[in-house]
CSV table of C-alpha atoms in Angstrom, one decimal:
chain,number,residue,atom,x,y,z
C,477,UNK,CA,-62.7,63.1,67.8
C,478,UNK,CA,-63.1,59.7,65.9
C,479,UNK,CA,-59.3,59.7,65.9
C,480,UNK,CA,-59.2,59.7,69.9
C,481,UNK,CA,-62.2,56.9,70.2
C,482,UNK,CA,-60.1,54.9,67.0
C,483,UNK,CA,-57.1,54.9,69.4
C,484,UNK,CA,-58.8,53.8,72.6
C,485,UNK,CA,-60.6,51.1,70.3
C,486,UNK,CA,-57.1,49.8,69.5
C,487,UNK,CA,-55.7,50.0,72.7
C,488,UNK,CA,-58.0,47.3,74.1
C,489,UNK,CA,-55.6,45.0,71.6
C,490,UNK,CA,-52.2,44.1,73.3
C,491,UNK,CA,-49.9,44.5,70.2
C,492,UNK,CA,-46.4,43.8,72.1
C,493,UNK,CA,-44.9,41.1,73.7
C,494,UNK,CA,-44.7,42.2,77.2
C,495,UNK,CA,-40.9,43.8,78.4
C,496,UNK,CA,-40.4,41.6,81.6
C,497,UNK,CA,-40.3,38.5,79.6
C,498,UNK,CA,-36.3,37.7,79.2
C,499,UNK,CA,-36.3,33.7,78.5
C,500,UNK,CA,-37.1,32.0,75.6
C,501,UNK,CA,-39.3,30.1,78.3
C,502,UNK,CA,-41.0,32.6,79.3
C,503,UNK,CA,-42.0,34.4,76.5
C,504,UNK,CA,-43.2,30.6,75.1
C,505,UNK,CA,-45.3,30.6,77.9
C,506,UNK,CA,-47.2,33.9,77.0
C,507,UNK,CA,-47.0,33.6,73.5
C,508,UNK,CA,-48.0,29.8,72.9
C,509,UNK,CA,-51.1,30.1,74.1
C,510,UNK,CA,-52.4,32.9,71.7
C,511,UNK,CA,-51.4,30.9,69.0
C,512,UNK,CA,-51.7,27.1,69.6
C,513,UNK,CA,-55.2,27.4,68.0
C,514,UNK,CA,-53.2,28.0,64.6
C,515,UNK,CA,-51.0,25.0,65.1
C,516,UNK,CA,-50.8,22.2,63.0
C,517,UNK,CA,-50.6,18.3,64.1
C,518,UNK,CA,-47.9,15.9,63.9
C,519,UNK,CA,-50.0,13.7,61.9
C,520,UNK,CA,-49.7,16.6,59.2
C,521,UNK,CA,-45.9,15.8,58.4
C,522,UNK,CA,-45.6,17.8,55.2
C,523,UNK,CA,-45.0,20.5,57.8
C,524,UNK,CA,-42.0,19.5,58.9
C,525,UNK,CA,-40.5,16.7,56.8
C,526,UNK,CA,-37.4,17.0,54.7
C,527,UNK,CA,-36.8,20.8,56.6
C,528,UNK,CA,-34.0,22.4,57.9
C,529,UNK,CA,-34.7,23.3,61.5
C,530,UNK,CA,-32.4,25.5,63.2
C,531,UNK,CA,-32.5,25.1,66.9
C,532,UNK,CA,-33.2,28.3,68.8
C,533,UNK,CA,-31.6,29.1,72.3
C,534,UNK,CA,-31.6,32.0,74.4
C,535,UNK,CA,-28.0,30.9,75.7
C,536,UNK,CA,-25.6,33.7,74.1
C,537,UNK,CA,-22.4,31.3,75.0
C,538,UNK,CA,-24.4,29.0,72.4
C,539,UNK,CA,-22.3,29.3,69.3
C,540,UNK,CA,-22.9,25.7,67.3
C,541,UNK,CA,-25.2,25.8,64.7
C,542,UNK,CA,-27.7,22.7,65.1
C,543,UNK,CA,-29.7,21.8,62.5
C,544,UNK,CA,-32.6,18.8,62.8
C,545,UNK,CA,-33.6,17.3,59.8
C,546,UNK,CA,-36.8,15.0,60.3
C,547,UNK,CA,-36.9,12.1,56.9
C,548,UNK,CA,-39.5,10.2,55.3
C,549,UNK,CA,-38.9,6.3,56.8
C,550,UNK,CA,-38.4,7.7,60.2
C,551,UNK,CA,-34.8,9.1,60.0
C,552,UNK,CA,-33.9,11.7,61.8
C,553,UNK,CA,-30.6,13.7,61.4
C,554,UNK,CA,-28.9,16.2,64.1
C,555,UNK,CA,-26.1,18.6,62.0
C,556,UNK,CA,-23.8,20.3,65.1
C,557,UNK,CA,-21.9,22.8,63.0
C,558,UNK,CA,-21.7,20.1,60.0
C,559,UNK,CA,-21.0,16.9,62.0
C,560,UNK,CA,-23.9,14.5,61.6
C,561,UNK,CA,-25.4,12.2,63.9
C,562,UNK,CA,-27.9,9.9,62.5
C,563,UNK,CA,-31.6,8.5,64.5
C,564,UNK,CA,-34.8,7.3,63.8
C,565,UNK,CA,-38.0,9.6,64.8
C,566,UNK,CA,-42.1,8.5,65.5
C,567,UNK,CA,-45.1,9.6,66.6
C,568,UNK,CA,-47.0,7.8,69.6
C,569,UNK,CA,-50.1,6.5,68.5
C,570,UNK,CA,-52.9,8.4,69.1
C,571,UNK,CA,-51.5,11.6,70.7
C,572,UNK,CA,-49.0,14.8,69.4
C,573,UNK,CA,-45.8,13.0,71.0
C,574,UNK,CA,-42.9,12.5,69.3
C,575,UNK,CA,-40.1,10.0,69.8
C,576,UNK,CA,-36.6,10.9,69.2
C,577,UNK,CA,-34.0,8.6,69.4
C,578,UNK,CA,-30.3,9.4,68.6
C,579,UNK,CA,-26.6,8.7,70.4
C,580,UNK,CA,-27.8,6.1,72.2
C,581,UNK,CA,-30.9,7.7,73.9
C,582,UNK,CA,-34.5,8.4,73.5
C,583,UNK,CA,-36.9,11.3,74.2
C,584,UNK,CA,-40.5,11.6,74.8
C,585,UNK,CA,-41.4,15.0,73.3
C,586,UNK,CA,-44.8,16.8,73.5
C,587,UNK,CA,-45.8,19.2,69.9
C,588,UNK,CA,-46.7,22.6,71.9
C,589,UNK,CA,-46.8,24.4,68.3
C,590,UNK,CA,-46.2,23.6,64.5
C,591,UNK,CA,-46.5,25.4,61.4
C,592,UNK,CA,-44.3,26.2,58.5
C,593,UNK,CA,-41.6,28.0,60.1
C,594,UNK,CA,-41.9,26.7,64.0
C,595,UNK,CA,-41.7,23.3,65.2
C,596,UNK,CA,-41.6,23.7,69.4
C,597,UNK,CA,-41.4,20.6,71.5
C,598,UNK,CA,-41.7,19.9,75.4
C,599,UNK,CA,-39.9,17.4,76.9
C,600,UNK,CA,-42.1,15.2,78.9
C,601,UNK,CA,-41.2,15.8,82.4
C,602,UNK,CA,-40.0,19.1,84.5
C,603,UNK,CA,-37.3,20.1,82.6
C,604,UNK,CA,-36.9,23.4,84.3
C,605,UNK,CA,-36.9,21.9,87.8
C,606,UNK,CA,-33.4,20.5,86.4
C,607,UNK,CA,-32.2,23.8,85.0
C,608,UNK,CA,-32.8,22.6,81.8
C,609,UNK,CA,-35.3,24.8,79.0
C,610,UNK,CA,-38.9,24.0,79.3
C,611,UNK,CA,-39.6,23.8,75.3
C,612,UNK,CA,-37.3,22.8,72.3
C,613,UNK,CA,-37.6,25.3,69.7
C,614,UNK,CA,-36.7,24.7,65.6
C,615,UNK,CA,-37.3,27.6,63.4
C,616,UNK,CA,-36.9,26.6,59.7
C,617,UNK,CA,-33.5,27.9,58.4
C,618,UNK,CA,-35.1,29.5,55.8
C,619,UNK,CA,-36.8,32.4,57.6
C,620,UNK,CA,-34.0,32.1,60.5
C,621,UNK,CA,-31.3,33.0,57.9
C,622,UNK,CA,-33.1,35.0,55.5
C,623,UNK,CA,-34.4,37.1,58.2
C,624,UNK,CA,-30.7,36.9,60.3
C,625,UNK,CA,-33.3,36.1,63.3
C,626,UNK,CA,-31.9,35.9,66.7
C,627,UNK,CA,-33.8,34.1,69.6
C,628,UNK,CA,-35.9,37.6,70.4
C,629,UNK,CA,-36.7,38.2,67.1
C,630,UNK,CA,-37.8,34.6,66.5
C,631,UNK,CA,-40.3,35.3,69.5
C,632,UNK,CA,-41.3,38.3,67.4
C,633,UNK,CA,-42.1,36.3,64.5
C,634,UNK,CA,-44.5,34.1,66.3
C,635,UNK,CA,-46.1,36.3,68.2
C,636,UNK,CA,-46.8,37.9,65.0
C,637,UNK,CA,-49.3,35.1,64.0
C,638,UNK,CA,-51.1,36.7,67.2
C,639,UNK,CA,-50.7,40.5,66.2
C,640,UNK,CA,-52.0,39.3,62.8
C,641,UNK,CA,-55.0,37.9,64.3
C,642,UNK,CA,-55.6,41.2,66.0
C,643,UNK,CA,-55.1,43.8,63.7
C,644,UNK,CA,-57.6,41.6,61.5
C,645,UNK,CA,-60.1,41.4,64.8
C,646,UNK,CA,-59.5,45.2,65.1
C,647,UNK,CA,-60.1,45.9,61.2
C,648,UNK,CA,-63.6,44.0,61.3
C,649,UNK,CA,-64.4,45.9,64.2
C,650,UNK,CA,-63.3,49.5,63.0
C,651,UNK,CA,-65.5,48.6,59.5
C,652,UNK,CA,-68.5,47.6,61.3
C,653,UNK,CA,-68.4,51.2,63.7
C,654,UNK,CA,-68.2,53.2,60.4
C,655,UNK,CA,-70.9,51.2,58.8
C,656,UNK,CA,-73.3,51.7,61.6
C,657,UNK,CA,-71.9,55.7,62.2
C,658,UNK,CA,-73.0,55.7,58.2
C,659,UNK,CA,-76.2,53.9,58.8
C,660,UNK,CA,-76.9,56.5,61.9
C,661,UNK,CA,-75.5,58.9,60.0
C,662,UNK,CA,-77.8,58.2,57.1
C,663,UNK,CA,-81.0,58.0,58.8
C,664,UNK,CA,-81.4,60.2,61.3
C-alpha cells in the first residue's frame, strides 16, 4: 500500500522531456526555463574561457564539426572541421549580452543558459521568423565526445540538471512522510 501512494507521490514530478518536442528549439523552450535559475553569468568567465565548445544542431545534413573557442584578451576563435577563423568577443556593459565579431560581421547575442558543459545564446532579434534557430547552442567537447552526444541526447543532459532537482525535491519529501508515518506511528 505505501508502494502505490510512493508511486503517485512521484508521479506529481515530470521526469521526461515531453515526446512532441522535435527541435532543438523547442525543446530549449521547455527545458530552459526549469533550469535558468542554475545558470551562471557572463561576468563569471572561468565558465567558458579557454573551452572547447562544440556547436550543437538539430540539422542531420550538418556534418562540419564547429568548434568556438572564447580567449582571455577578447579573442575569439571559430574551428570548421580544422580551418580557423580568428575574432574578438565582449560583453555589453551592464547586461548578459555578448558581442561576437568574426569574418567581417558582428552579433548581438543574449546568455539564455551557462554552466560547465552548456553555453546557449539567442540572437537578438526573431531569428526564427527568418527560418533561422532561435538559440545557439555550445556543449563543451569534453562531455559531447566522451559521452558521443548527439543533439537529443544533449537535450537529455540538460534537462537532467532539472530531473536532478526533482528527484532531490521528491527524496526530501518521501523522508519527511516516513518521519511523520514514524512519529504517528510512534505515538499513537
Amino acid at each position: 500500500m505505501f508502494q502505490k501512494y510512493l508511486e503517485r507521490l512521484l508521479a506529481i514530478f515530470e521526469w521526461n522531456l515531453p515526446p512532441n518536442l522535435n527541435s532543438l528549439d523547442a525543446k530549449l523552450d521547455y527545458i530552459l526555463p526549469l533550469v535558468q535559475k542554475d545558470s551562471e553569468d557572463l561576468v563569471e568567465e572561468e565558465f567558458y574561457l579557454r573551452k572547447r565548445w562544440i556547436e550543437v544542431r538539430d540539422d542531420d545534413r550538418h556534418l562540419e564539426t564547429v568548434l568556438h573557442i572564447f580567449m582571455p584578451a577578447k579573442e575569439y576563435l571559430i574551428s570548421i572541421d580544422g580551418d580557423i577563423t580568428k575574432g574578438s568577443w565582449w560583453i555589453m556593459p551592464d547586461s548578459n549580452a555578448l558581442i561576437v565579431e568574426y569574418g567581417g560581421k558582428s552579433q548581438l547575442f543574449d546568455l539564455e543558459f551557462l554552466n560547465d558543459d552548456f553555453f546557449i545564446l539567442a540572437k537578438n532579434g526573431d531569428q526564427m521568423r527568418k527560418g533561422k534557430p532561435k538559440y545557439t547552442v555550445y556543449a563543451s567537447e569534453e562531455l559531447v565526445e566522451y559521452k558521443n552526444l548527439d543533439w537529443h541526447n544533449c537535450m537529455e543532459e540538460l534537462f537532467n540538471i532539472h530531473r536532478n532537482q526533482l528527484l532531490f525535491s521528491a527524496k526530501v519529501i518521501v523522508g519527511l512522510i516516513i518521519i511523520v508515518a514514524a512519529a504517528v506511528f510512534y505515538f499513537f
